[in-house]
Amino acid sequence: MSFGESRVADAGLQAERTALAWKRTVLTLTAGSVATGRALLPLFGTGSYLIGTLGLLAGIALWLGADRRYRALHSALIKPTGPLLPGVGLVAVSCAVVCLCCGLGALVLILFRN
C-alpha cells in the first residue's frame, strides 16, 4: 500500500461497535423509562405508567431499527451488491420520538411542580 492510499482496517467491526453502542443506548432508555414511571407515580398516579410504557415502546422500536440496520449493513459489507449504507428511517424516527417524549416530560414536570 502506498502513501495516501486508504483502506478499511477492520471491515465490519465499525458496524458491530455501532450496534453495541445502540444496544447500550436502548438499555439506558429502558432503565430511564422504568425509573421515570416509578418516580412520577406520586405526581401523576397511574398515568406515570403510561409515560414509562411509552419510553419502553420507543426503546423497542429503537432496538428493532438498530438491529435491522446492523444486519443490512453487515450483509452489505459481506457481499457488496447494493448501497453500502441502508436507510435509517426507523432509527431516526425513534430518536425523534424519544427526544420529544423527554422534552414533554420535562415540560410537564416544570409546569406541575409543587
Backbone as XML, in Angstrom:
<?xml version="1.0"?>
<chain id="A" units="angstrom">
  <residue number="1" name="MET">
    <atom name="N" x="0.852" y="-1.176" z="0.000"/>
    <atom name="CA" x="0.000" y="0.000" z="0.000"/>
    <atom name="C" x="0.895" y="1.235" z="0.000"/>
  </residue>
  <residue number="2" name="SER">
    <atom name="N" x="0.633" y="2.153" z="-0.880"/>
    <atom name="CA" x="1.457" y="3.344" z="-0.996"/>
    <atom name="C" x="0.915" y="4.468" z="-0.123"/>
  </residue>
  <residue number="3" name="PHE">
    <atom name="N" x="1.719" y="5.495" z="0.025"/>
    <atom name="CA" x="1.331" y="6.650" z="0.821"/>
    <atom name="C" x="0.114" y="7.331" z="0.198"/>
  </residue>
  <residue number="4" name="GLY">
    <atom name="N" x="-0.854" y="7.683" z="1.017"/>
    <atom name="CA" x="-2.044" y="8.352" z="0.528"/>
    <atom name="C" x="-3.175" y="7.415" z="0.151"/>
  </residue>
  <residue number="5" name="GLU">
    <atom name="N" x="-2.889" y="6.127" z="0.037"/>
    <atom name="CA" x="-3.926" y="5.148" z="-0.287"/>
    <atom name="C" x="-4.602" y="4.735" z="1.013"/>
  </residue>
  <residue number="6" name="SER">
    <atom name="N" x="-5.894" y="4.708" z="1.013"/>
    <atom name="CA" x="-6.601" y="4.349" z="2.251"/>
    <atom name="C" x="-7.376" y="3.053" z="2.051"/>
  </residue>
  <residue number="7" name="ARG">
    <atom name="N" x="-7.502" y="2.322" z="3.120"/>
    <atom name="CA" x="-8.317" y="1.111" z="3.102"/>
    <atom name="C" x="-8.921" y="0.940" z="4.494"/>
  </residue>
  <residue number="8" name="VAL">
    <atom name="N" x="-9.957" y="0.186" z="4.572"/>
    <atom name="CA" x="-10.612" y="-0.059" z="5.847"/>
    <atom name="C" x="-9.781" y="-1.063" z="6.629"/>
  </residue>
  <residue number="9" name="ALA">
    <atom name="N" x="-9.431" y="-0.699" z="7.856"/>
    <atom name="CA" x="-8.563" y="-1.560" z="8.652"/>
    <atom name="C" x="-9.293" y="-2.793" z="9.168"/>
  </residue>
  <residue number="10" name="ASP">
    <atom name="N" x="-10.513" y="-2.633" z="9.578"/>
    <atom name="CA" x="-11.272" y="-3.754" z="10.135"/>
    <atom name="C" x="-12.701" y="-3.734" z="9.600"/>
  </residue>
  <residue number="11" name="ALA">
    <atom name="N" x="-12.842" y="-4.104" z="8.363"/>
    <atom name="CA" x="-14.151" y="-4.060" z="7.712"/>
    <atom name="C" x="-15.172" y="-4.868" z="8.497"/>
  </residue>
  <residue number="12" name="GLY">
    <atom name="N" x="-16.251" y="-4.225" z="8.864"/>
    <atom name="CA" x="-17.319" y="-4.903" z="9.589"/>
    <atom name="C" x="-17.329" y="-4.610" z="11.070"/>
  </residue>
  <residue number="13" name="LEU">
    <atom name="N" x="-16.183" y="-4.326" z="11.646"/>
    <atom name="CA" x="-16.153" y="-4.092" z="13.083"/>
    <atom name="C" x="-16.749" y="-2.737" z="13.463"/>
  </residue>
  <residue number="14" name="GLN">
    <atom name="N" x="-16.676" y="-1.763" z="12.560"/>
    <atom name="CA" x="-17.291" y="-0.477" z="12.858"/>
    <atom name="C" x="-18.790" y="-0.640" z="13.045"/>
  </residue>
  <residue number="15" name="ALA">
    <atom name="N" x="-19.399" y="-1.428" z="12.183"/>
    <atom name="CA" x="-20.842" y="-1.661" z="12.284"/>
    <atom name="C" x="-21.188" y="-2.382" z="13.580"/>
  </residue>
  <residue number="16" name="GLU">
    <atom name="N" x="-20.350" y="-3.324" z="13.979"/>
    <atom name="CA" x="-20.607" y="-4.049" z="15.224"/>
    <atom name="C" x="-20.473" y="-3.132" z="16.431"/>
  </residue>
  <residue number="17" name="ARG">
    <atom name="N" x="-19.462" y="-2.278" z="16.437"/>
    <atom name="CA" x="-19.300" y="-1.340" z="17.553"/>
    <atom name="C" x="-20.471" y="-0.372" z="17.620"/>
  </residue>
  <residue number="18" name="THR">
    <atom name="N" x="-20.950" y="0.071" z="16.465"/>
    <atom name="CA" x="-22.103" y="0.969" z="16.439"/>
    <atom name="C" x="-23.349" y="0.260" z="16.951"/>
  </residue>
  <residue number="19" name="ALA">
    <atom name="N" x="-23.537" y="-0.999" z="16.564"/>
    <atom name="CA" x="-24.690" y="-1.767" z="17.042"/>
    <atom name="C" x="-24.623" y="-1.947" z="18.560"/>
  </residue>
  <residue number="20" name="LEU">
    <atom name="N" x="-23.447" y="-2.207" z="19.086"/>
    <atom name="CA" x="-23.303" y="-2.341" z="20.535"/>
    <atom name="C" x="-23.588" y="-1.020" z="21.243"/>
  </residue>
  <residue number="21" name="ALA">
    <atom name="N" x="-23.176" y="0.089" z="20.645"/>
    <atom name="CA" x="-23.465" y="1.398" z="21.234"/>
    <atom name="C" x="-24.969" y="1.663" z="21.255"/>
  </residue>
  <residue number="22" name="TRP">
    <atom name="N" x="-25.666" y="1.280" z="20.179"/>
    <atom name="CA" x="-27.117" y="1.448" z="20.155"/>
    <atom name="C" x="-27.786" y="0.568" z="21.207"/>
  </residue>
  <residue number="23" name="LYS">
    <atom name="N" x="-27.263" y="-0.643" z="21.408"/>
    <atom name="CA" x="-27.842" y="-1.512" z="22.438"/>
    <atom name="C" x="-27.662" y="-0.907" z="23.819"/>
  </residue>
  <residue number="24" name="ARG">
    <atom name="N" x="-26.507" y="-0.302" z="24.080"/>
    <atom name="CA" x="-26.311" y="0.374" z="25.366"/>
    <atom name="C" x="-27.268" y="1.550" z="25.510"/>
  </residue>
  <residue number="25" name="THR">
    <atom name="N" x="-27.484" y="2.278" z="24.421"/>
    <atom name="CA" x="-28.413" y="3.403" z="24.454"/>
    <atom name="C" x="-29.828" y="2.930" z="24.762"/>
  </residue>
  <residue number="26" name="VAL">
    <atom name="N" x="-30.243" y="1.835" z="24.133"/>
    <atom name="CA" x="-31.585" y="1.294" z="24.362"/>
    <atom name="C" x="-31.724" y="0.803" z="25.803"/>
  </residue>
  <residue number="27" name="LEU">
    <atom name="N" x="-30.695" y="0.161" z="26.333"/>
    <atom name="CA" x="-30.757" y="-0.292" z="27.721"/>
    <atom name="C" x="-30.857" y="0.888" z="28.677"/>
  </residue>
  <residue number="28" name="THR">
    <atom name="N" x="-30.152" y="1.968" z="28.388"/>
    <atom name="CA" x="-30.247" y="3.171" z="29.208"/>
    <atom name="C" x="-31.634" y="3.780" z="29.111"/>
  </residue>
  <residue number="29" name="LEU">
    <atom name="N" x="-32.187" y="3.817" z="27.914"/>
    <atom name="CA" x="-33.545" y="4.329" z="27.730"/>
    <atom name="C" x="-34.551" y="3.484" z="28.494"/>
  </residue>
  <residue number="30" name="THR">
    <atom name="N" x="-34.385" y="2.181" z="28.457"/>
    <atom name="CA" x="-35.291" y="1.291" z="29.176"/>
    <atom name="C" x="-35.212" y="1.527" z="30.682"/>
  </residue>
  <residue number="31" name="ALA">
    <atom name="N" x="-33.999" y="1.614" z="31.202"/>
    <atom name="CA" x="-33.835" y="1.864" z="32.638"/>
    <atom name="C" x="-34.396" y="3.229" z="33.012"/>
  </residue>
  <residue number="32" name="GLY">
    <atom name="N" x="-34.160" y="4.221" z="32.162"/>
    <atom name="CA" x="-34.705" y="5.551" z="32.427"/>
    <atom name="C" x="-36.224" y="5.578" z="32.375"/>
  </residue>
  <residue number="33" name="SER">
    <atom name="N" x="-36.805" y="4.803" z="31.476"/>
    <atom name="CA" x="-38.267" y="4.744" z="31.379"/>
    <atom name="C" x="-38.873" y="4.107" z="32.630"/>
  </residue>
  <residue number="34" name="VAL">
    <atom name="N" x="-38.260" y="3.038" z="33.097"/>
    <atom name="CA" x="-38.750" y="2.384" z="34.312"/>
    <atom name="C" x="-38.607" y="3.320" z="35.512"/>
  </residue>
  <residue number="35" name="ALA">
    <atom name="N" x="-37.460" y="3.983" z="35.604"/>
    <atom name="CA" x="-37.237" y="4.906" z="36.722"/>
    <atom name="C" x="-38.186" y="6.101" z="36.646"/>
  </residue>
  <residue number="36" name="THR">
    <atom name="N" x="-38.444" y="6.591" z="35.450"/>
    <atom name="CA" x="-39.355" y="7.713" z="35.288"/>
    <atom name="C" x="-40.775" y="7.322" z="35.684"/>
  </residue>
  <residue number="37" name="GLY">
    <atom name="N" x="-41.213" y="6.151" z="35.233"/>
    <atom name="CA" x="-42.543" y="5.684" z="35.609"/>
    <atom name="C" x="-42.690" y="5.540" z="37.109"/>
  </residue>
  <residue number="38" name="ARG">
    <atom name="N" x="-41.626" y="5.096" z="37.751"/>
    <atom name="CA" x="-41.648" y="4.916" z="39.209"/>
    <atom name="C" x="-41.562" y="6.268" z="39.932"/>
  </residue>
  <residue number="39" name="ALA">
    <atom name="N" x="-40.713" y="7.176" z="39.443"/>
    <atom name="CA" x="-40.514" y="8.461" z="40.120"/>
    <atom name="C" x="-41.722" y="9.389" z="39.979"/>
  </residue>
  <residue number="40" name="LEU">
    <atom name="N" x="-42.428" y="9.286" z="38.865"/>
    <atom name="CA" x="-43.575" y="10.162" z="38.638"/>
    <atom name="C" x="-44.868" y="9.624" z="39.239"/>
  </residue>
  <residue number="41" name="LEU">
    <atom name="N" x="-44.807" y="8.481" z="39.882"/>
    <atom name="CA" x="-46.011" y="7.875" z="40.462"/>
    <atom name="C" x="-46.714" y="8.809" z="41.454"/>
  </residue>
  <residue number="42" name="PRO">
    <atom name="N" x="-46.006" y="9.481" z="42.385"/>
    <atom name="CA" x="-46.717" y="10.382" z="43.301"/>
    <atom name="C" x="-47.322" y="11.598" z="42.605"/>
  </residue>
  <residue number="43" name="LEU">
    <atom name="N" x="-46.724" y="12.019" z="41.492"/>
    <atom name="CA" x="-47.199" y="13.221" z="40.807"/>
    <atom name="C" x="-48.380" y="12.939" z="39.886"/>
  </residue>
  <residue number="44" name="PHE">
    <atom name="N" x="-48.316" y="11.840" z="39.119"/>
    <atom name="CA" x="-49.343" y="11.548" z="38.121"/>
    <atom name="C" x="-50.183" y="10.323" z="38.425"/>
  </residue>
  <residue number="45" name="GLY">
    <atom name="N" x="-49.876" y="9.607" z="39.467"/>
    <atom name="CA" x="-50.616" y="8.384" z="39.780"/>
    <atom name="C" x="-50.363" y="7.326" z="38.723"/>
  </residue>
  <residue number="46" name="THR">
    <atom name="N" x="-51.427" y="6.672" z="38.304"/>
    <atom name="CA" x="-51.255" y="5.591" z="37.330"/>
    <atom name="C" x="-50.894" y="6.109" z="35.939"/>
  </residue>
  <residue number="47" name="GLY">
    <atom name="N" x="-51.047" y="7.399" z="35.699"/>
    <atom name="CA" x="-50.644" y="7.989" z="34.423"/>
    <atom name="C" x="-49.139" y="7.909" z="34.203"/>
  </residue>
  <residue number="48" name="SER">
    <atom name="N" x="-48.394" y="7.786" z="35.290"/>
    <atom name="CA" x="-46.938" y="7.676" z="35.144"/>
    <atom name="C" x="-46.555" y="6.363" z="34.474"/>
  </residue>
  <residue number="49" name="TYR">
    <atom name="N" x="-47.402" y="5.352" z="34.615"/>
    <atom name="CA" x="-47.128" y="4.091" z="33.929"/>
    <atom name="C" x="-47.214" y="4.264" z="32.419"/>
  </residue>
  <residue number="50" name="LEU">
    <atom name="N" x="-48.085" y="5.147" z="31.968"/>
    <atom name="CA" x="-48.189" y="5.433" z="30.538"/>
    <atom name="C" x="-46.889" y="6.061" z="30.019"/>
  </residue>
  <residue number="51" name="ILE">
    <atom name="N" x="-46.328" y="6.980" z="30.796"/>
    <atom name="CA" x="-45.071" y="7.617" z="30.398"/>
    <atom name="C" x="-43.959" y="6.579" z="30.322"/>
  </residue>
  <residue number="52" name="GLY">
    <atom name="N" x="-43.874" y="5.720" z="31.331"/>
    <atom name="CA" x="-42.860" y="4.664" z="31.315"/>
    <atom name="C" x="-43.058" y="3.691" z="30.164"/>
  </residue>
  <residue number="53" name="THR">
    <atom name="N" x="-44.303" y="3.359" z="29.874"/>
    <atom name="CA" x="-44.603" y="2.432" z="28.781"/>
    <atom name="C" x="-44.245" y="3.042" z="27.422"/>
  </residue>
  <residue number="54" name="LEU">
    <atom name="N" x="-44.508" y="4.336" z="27.252"/>
    <atom name="CA" x="-44.120" y="4.998" z="26.000"/>
    <atom name="C" x="-42.612" y="4.945" z="25.804"/>
  </residue>
  <residue number="55" name="GLY">
    <atom name="N" x="-41.860" y="5.137" z="26.884"/>
    <atom name="CA" x="-40.407" y="5.031" z="26.787"/>
    <atom name="C" x="-39.963" y="3.626" z="26.438"/>
  </residue>
  <residue number="56" name="LEU">
    <atom name="N" x="-40.630" y="2.633" z="27.026"/>
    <atom name="CA" x="-40.301" y="1.241" z="26.702"/>
    <atom name="C" x="-40.614" y="0.919" z="25.246"/>
  </residue>
  <residue number="57" name="LEU">
    <atom name="N" x="-41.747" y="1.392" z="24.753"/>
    <atom name="CA" x="-42.102" y="1.154" z="23.345"/>
    <atom name="C" x="-41.127" y="1.840" z="22.398"/>
  </residue>
  <residue number="58" name="ALA">
    <atom name="N" x="-40.709" y="3.054" z="22.758"/>
    <atom name="CA" x="-39.706" y="3.733" z="21.939"/>
    <atom name="C" x="-38.393" y="2.964" z="21.964"/>
  </residue>
  <residue number="59" name="GLY">
    <atom name="N" x="-38.044" y="2.408" z="23.102"/>
    <atom name="CA" x="-36.830" y="1.610" z="23.204"/>
    <atom name="C" x="-36.895" y="0.359" z="22.345"/>
  </residue>
  <residue number="60" name="ILE">
    <atom name="N" x="-38.047" y="-0.285" z="22.336"/>
    <atom name="CA" x="-38.213" y="-1.481" z="21.500"/>
    <atom name="C" x="-38.089" y="-1.116" z="20.022"/>
  </residue>
  <residue number="61" name="ALA">
    <atom name="N" x="-38.732" y="-0.016" z="19.623"/>
    <atom name="CA" x="-38.646" y="0.415" z="18.223"/>
    <atom name="C" x="-37.209" y="0.771" z="17.859"/>
  </residue>
  <residue number="62" name="LEU">
    <atom name="N" x="-36.519" y="1.417" z="18.770"/>
    <atom name="CA" x="-35.127" y="1.777" z="18.520"/>
    <atom name="C" x="-34.250" y="0.537" z="18.425"/>
  </residue>
  <residue number="63" name="TRP">
    <atom name="N" x="-34.492" y="-0.433" z="19.298"/>
    <atom name="CA" x="-33.731" y="-1.690" z="19.268"/>
    <atom name="C" x="-33.937" y="-2.408" z="17.927"/>
  </residue>
  <residue number="64" name="LEU">
    <atom name="N" x="-35.202" y="-2.508" z="17.500"/>
    <atom name="CA" x="-35.501" y="-3.189" z="16.240"/>
    <atom name="C" x="-34.893" y="-2.460" z="15.047"/>
  </residue>
  <residue number="65" name="GLY">
    <atom name="N" x="-34.986" y="-1.139" z="15.048"/>
    <atom name="CA" x="-34.421" y="-0.369" z="13.945"/>
    <atom name="C" x="-32.908" y="-0.475" z="13.880"/>
  </residue>
  <residue number="66" name="ALA">
    <atom name="N" x="-32.253" y="-0.406" z="15.030"/>
    <atom name="CA" x="-30.793" y="-0.511" z="15.052"/>
    <atom name="C" x="-30.344" y="-1.916" z="14.648"/>
  </residue>
  <residue number="67" name="ASP">
    <atom name="N" x="-31.084" y="-2.922" z="15.094"/>
    <atom name="CA" x="-30.732" y="-4.298" z="14.733"/>
    <atom name="C" x="-30.924" y="-4.533" z="13.240"/>
  </residue>
  <residue number="68" name="ARG">
    <atom name="N" x="-32.010" y="-4.007" z="12.686"/>
    <atom name="CA" x="-32.267" y="-4.143" z="11.252"/>
    <atom name="C" x="-31.183" y="-3.441" z="10.444"/>
  </residue>
  <residue number="69" name="ARG">
    <atom name="N" x="-30.794" y="-2.259" z="10.898"/>
    <atom name="CA" x="-29.750" y="-1.512" z="10.200"/>
    <atom name="C" x="-28.416" y="-2.253" z="10.273"/>
  </residue>
  <residue number="70" name="TYR">
    <atom name="N" x="-28.091" y="-2.816" z="11.435"/>
    <atom name="CA" x="-26.838" y="-3.556" z="11.574"/>
    <atom name="C" x="-26.816" y="-4.760" z="10.638"/>
  </residue>
  <residue number="71" name="ARG">
    <atom name="N" x="-27.912" y="-5.507" z="10.595"/>
    <atom name="CA" x="-27.959" y="-6.696" z="9.732"/>
    <atom name="C" x="-27.820" y="-6.318" z="8.253"/>
  </residue>
  <residue number="72" name="ALA">
    <atom name="N" x="-28.478" y="-5.240" z="7.855"/>
    <atom name="CA" x="-28.388" y="-4.811" z="6.458"/>
    <atom name="C" x="-26.978" y="-4.328" z="6.130"/>
  </residue>
  <residue number="73" name="LEU">
    <atom name="N" x="-26.370" y="-3.582" z="7.039"/>
    <atom name="CA" x="-25.021" y="-3.091" z="6.797"/>
    <atom name="C" x="-24.017" y="-4.238" z="6.797"/>
  </residue>
  <residue number="74" name="HIS">
    <atom name="N" x="-24.206" y="-5.193" z="7.694"/>
    <atom name="CA" x="-23.306" y="-6.338" z="7.753"/>
    <atom name="C" x="-23.385" y="-7.161" z="6.464"/>
  </residue>
  <residue number="75" name="SER">
    <atom name="N" x="-24.600" y="-7.401" z="5.991"/>
    <atom name="CA" x="-24.730" y="-8.167" z="4.749"/>
    <atom name="C" x="-24.195" y="-7.382" z="3.554"/>
  </residue>
  <residue number="76" name="ALA">
    <atom name="N" x="-24.308" y="-6.041" z="3.588"/>
    <atom name="CA" x="-23.754" y="-5.229" z="2.505"/>
    <atom name="C" x="-22.233" y="-5.264" z="2.520"/>
  </residue>
  <residue number="77" name="LEU">
    <atom name="N" x="-21.642" y="-5.400" z="3.712"/>
    <atom name="CA" x="-20.187" y="-5.494" z="3.794"/>
    <atom name="C" x="-19.686" y="-6.868" z="3.357"/>
  </residue>
  <residue number="78" name="ILE">
    <atom name="N" x="-20.478" y="-7.900" z="3.633"/>
    <atom name="CA" x="-20.087" y="-9.259" z="3.265"/>
    <atom name="C" x="-20.150" y="-9.456" z="1.751"/>
  </residue>
  <residue number="79" name="LYS">
    <atom name="N" x="-21.270" y="-9.081" z="1.160"/>
    <atom name="CA" x="-21.433" y="-9.213" z="-0.295"/>
    <atom name="C" x="-21.955" y="-7.887" z="-0.848"/>
  </residue>
  <residue number="80" name="PRO">
    <atom name="N" x="-21.054" y="-7.002" z="-1.235"/>
    <atom name="CA" x="-21.463" y="-5.662" z="-1.681"/>
    <atom name="C" x="-22.161" y="-5.692" z="-3.037"/>
  </residue>
  <residue number="81" name="THR">
    <atom name="N" x="-23.498" y="-5.746" z="-3.010"/>
    <atom name="CA" x="-24.251" y="-5.737" z="-4.263"/>
    <atom name="C" x="-25.087" y="-4.476" z="-4.411"/>
  </residue>
  <residue number="82" name="GLY">
    <atom name="N" x="-25.466" y="-3.873" z="-3.305"/>
    <atom name="CA" x="-26.318" y="-2.691" z="-3.353"/>
    <atom name="C" x="-25.660" y="-1.523" z="-2.646"/>
  </residue>
  <residue number="83" name="PRO">
    <atom name="N" x="-26.476" y="-0.599" z="-2.185"/>
    <atom name="CA" x="-25.921" y="0.549" z="-1.468"/>
    <atom name="C" x="-25.290" y="0.099" z="-0.145"/>
  </residue>
  <residue number="84" name="LEU">
    <atom name="N" x="-24.173" y="0.712" z="0.198"/>
    <atom name="CA" x="-23.443" y="0.313" z="1.390"/>
    <atom name="C" x="-24.142" y="0.766" z="2.666"/>
  </residue>
  <residue number="85" name="LEU">
    <atom name="N" x="-24.786" y="1.914" z="2.625"/>
    <atom name="CA" x="-25.454" y="2.415" z="3.826"/>
    <atom name="C" x="-26.962" y="2.316" z="3.665"/>
  </residue>
  <residue number="86" name="PRO">
    <atom name="N" x="-27.595" y="1.348" z="4.327"/>
    <atom name="CA" x="-29.051" y="1.224" z="4.244"/>
    <atom name="C" x="-29.734" y="2.375" z="4.961"/>
  </residue>
  <residue number="87" name="GLY">
    <atom name="N" x="-31.023" y="2.543" z="4.714"/>
    <atom name="CA" x="-31.783" y="3.638" z="5.296"/>
    <atom name="C" x="-31.833" y="3.604" z="6.809"/>
  </residue>
  <residue number="88" name="VAL">
    <atom name="N" x="-32.030" y="4.766" z="7.380"/>
    <atom name="CA" x="-32.040" y="4.891" z="8.839"/>
    <atom name="C" x="-33.371" y="5.459" z="9.331"/>
  </residue>
  <residue number="89" name="GLY">
    <atom name="N" x="-34.417" y="5.285" z="8.565"/>
    <atom name="CA" x="-35.701" y="5.901" z="8.885"/>
    <atom name="C" x="-36.244" y="5.550" z="10.254"/>
  </residue>
  <residue number="90" name="LEU">
    <atom name="N" x="-36.314" y="4.251" z="10.586"/>
    <atom name="CA" x="-36.888" y="3.843" z="11.866"/>
    <atom name="C" x="-36.039" y="4.316" z="13.035"/>
  </residue>
  <residue number="91" name="VAL">
    <atom name="N" x="-34.732" y="4.269" z="12.879"/>
    <atom name="CA" x="-33.844" y="4.726" z="13.948"/>
    <atom name="C" x="-34.008" y="6.227" z="14.157"/>
  </residue>
  <residue number="92" name="ALA">
    <atom name="N" x="-34.075" y="6.986" z="13.082"/>
    <atom name="CA" x="-34.217" y="8.439" z="13.192"/>
    <atom name="C" x="-35.562" y="8.813" z="13.809"/>
  </residue>
  <residue number="93" name="VAL">
    <atom name="N" x="-36.625" y="8.154" z="13.388"/>
    <atom name="CA" x="-37.948" y="8.440" z="13.947"/>
    <atom name="C" x="-37.999" y="8.064" z="15.424"/>
  </residue>
  <residue number="94" name="SER">
    <atom name="N" x="-37.410" y="6.934" z="15.803"/>
    <atom name="CA" x="-37.398" y="6.524" z="17.203"/>
    <atom name="C" x="-36.641" y="7.528" z="18.060"/>
  </residue>
  <residue number="95" name="CYS">
    <atom name="N" x="-35.503" y="7.991" z="17.564"/>
    <atom name="CA" x="-34.737" y="9.000" z="18.309"/>
    <atom name="C" x="-35.537" y="10.292" z="18.460"/>
  </residue>
  <residue number="96" name="ALA">
    <atom name="N" x="-36.228" y="10.693" z="17.406"/>
    <atom name="CA" x="-37.037" y="11.905" z="17.469"/>
    <atom name="C" x="-38.173" y="11.753" z="18.469"/>
  </residue>
  <residue number="97" name="VAL">
    <atom name="N" x="-38.815" y="10.599" z="18.497"/>
    <atom name="CA" x="-39.912" y="10.358" z="19.443"/>
    <atom name="C" x="-39.390" y="10.364" z="20.876"/>
  </residue>
  <residue number="98" name="VAL">
    <atom name="N" x="-38.242" y="9.753" z="21.098"/>
    <atom name="CA" x="-37.659" y="9.735" z="22.444"/>
    <atom name="C" x="-37.334" y="11.151" z="22.902"/>
  </residue>
  <residue number="99" name="CYS">
    <atom name="N" x="-36.726" y="11.939" z="22.032"/>
    <atom name="CA" x="-36.400" y="13.329" z="22.389"/>
    <atom name="C" x="-37.667" y="14.141" z="22.658"/>
  </residue>
  <residue number="100" name="LEU">
    <atom name="N" x="-38.686" y="13.931" z="21.855"/>
    <atom name="CA" x="-39.952" y="14.628" z="22.058"/>
    <atom name="C" x="-40.582" y="14.242" z="23.390"/>
  </residue>
  <residue number="101" name="CYS">
    <atom name="N" x="-40.590" y="12.957" z="23.704"/>
    <atom name="CA" x="-41.162" y="12.500" z="24.972"/>
    <atom name="C" x="-40.380" y="13.042" z="26.163"/>
  </residue>
  <residue number="102" name="CYS">
    <atom name="N" x="-39.067" y="13.074" z="26.055"/>
    <atom name="CA" x="-38.253" y="13.626" z="27.146"/>
    <atom name="C" x="-38.541" y="15.108" z="27.336"/>
  </residue>
  <residue number="103" name="GLY">
    <atom name="N" x="-38.647" y="15.832" z="26.240"/>
    <atom name="CA" x="-38.948" y="17.259" z="26.333"/>
    <atom name="C" x="-40.326" y="17.525" z="26.910"/>
  </residue>
  <residue number="104" name="LEU">
    <atom name="N" x="-41.314" y="16.761" z="26.461"/>
    <atom name="CA" x="-42.669" y="16.925" z="27.007"/>
    <atom name="C" x="-42.723" y="16.533" z="28.481"/>
  </residue>
  <residue number="105" name="GLY">
    <atom name="N" x="-42.005" y="15.475" z="28.840"/>
    <atom name="CA" x="-41.956" y="15.078" z="30.244"/>
    <atom name="C" x="-41.331" y="16.151" z="31.116"/>
  </residue>
  <residue number="106" name="ALA">
    <atom name="N" x="-40.257" y="16.756" z="30.637"/>
    <atom name="CA" x="-39.621" y="17.835" z="31.390"/>
    <atom name="C" x="-40.546" y="19.041" z="31.499"/>
  </residue>
  <residue number="107" name="LEU">
    <atom name="N" x="-41.253" y="19.358" z="30.427"/>
    <atom name="CA" x="-42.201" y="20.472" z="30.460"/>
    <atom name="C" x="-43.315" y="20.223" z="31.467"/>
  </residue>
  <residue number="108" name="VAL">
    <atom name="N" x="-43.840" y="19.010" z="31.471"/>
    <atom name="CA" x="-44.903" y="18.669" z="32.415"/>
    <atom name="C" x="-44.384" y="18.756" z="33.853"/>
  </residue>
  <residue number="109" name="LEU">
    <atom name="N" x="-43.175" y="18.278" z="34.085"/>
    <atom name="CA" x="-42.606" y="18.371" z="35.436"/>
    <atom name="C" x="-42.439" y="19.810" z="35.878"/>
  </residue>
  <residue number="110" name="ILE">
    <atom name="N" x="-42.021" y="20.677" z="34.976"/>
    <atom name="CA" x="-41.837" y="22.084" z="35.330"/>
    <atom name="C" x="-43.178" y="22.752" z="35.592"/>
  </residue>
  <residue number="111" name="LEU">
    <atom name="N" x="-44.176" y="22.449" z="34.771"/>
    <atom name="CA" x="-45.481" y="23.100" z="34.923"/>
    <atom name="C" x="-46.252" y="22.629" z="36.156"/>
  </residue>
  <residue number="112" name="PHE">
    <atom name="N" x="-46.133" y="21.349" z="36.497"/>
    <atom name="CA" x="-46.915" y="20.805" z="37.588"/>
    <atom name="C" x="-46.119" y="20.595" z="38.877"/>
  </residue>
  <residue number="113" name="ARG">
    <atom name="N" x="-44.957" y="21.189" z="38.962"/>
    <atom name="CA" x="-44.147" y="21.044" z="40.157"/>
    <atom name="C" x="-44.779" y="21.829" z="41.300"/>
  </residue>
  <residue number="114" name="ASN">
    <atom name="N" x="-44.794" y="21.248" z="42.471"/>
    <atom name="CA" x="-45.421" y="21.909" z="43.628"/>
    <atom name="C" x="-44.518" y="22.937" z="44.226"/>
  </residue>
</chain>
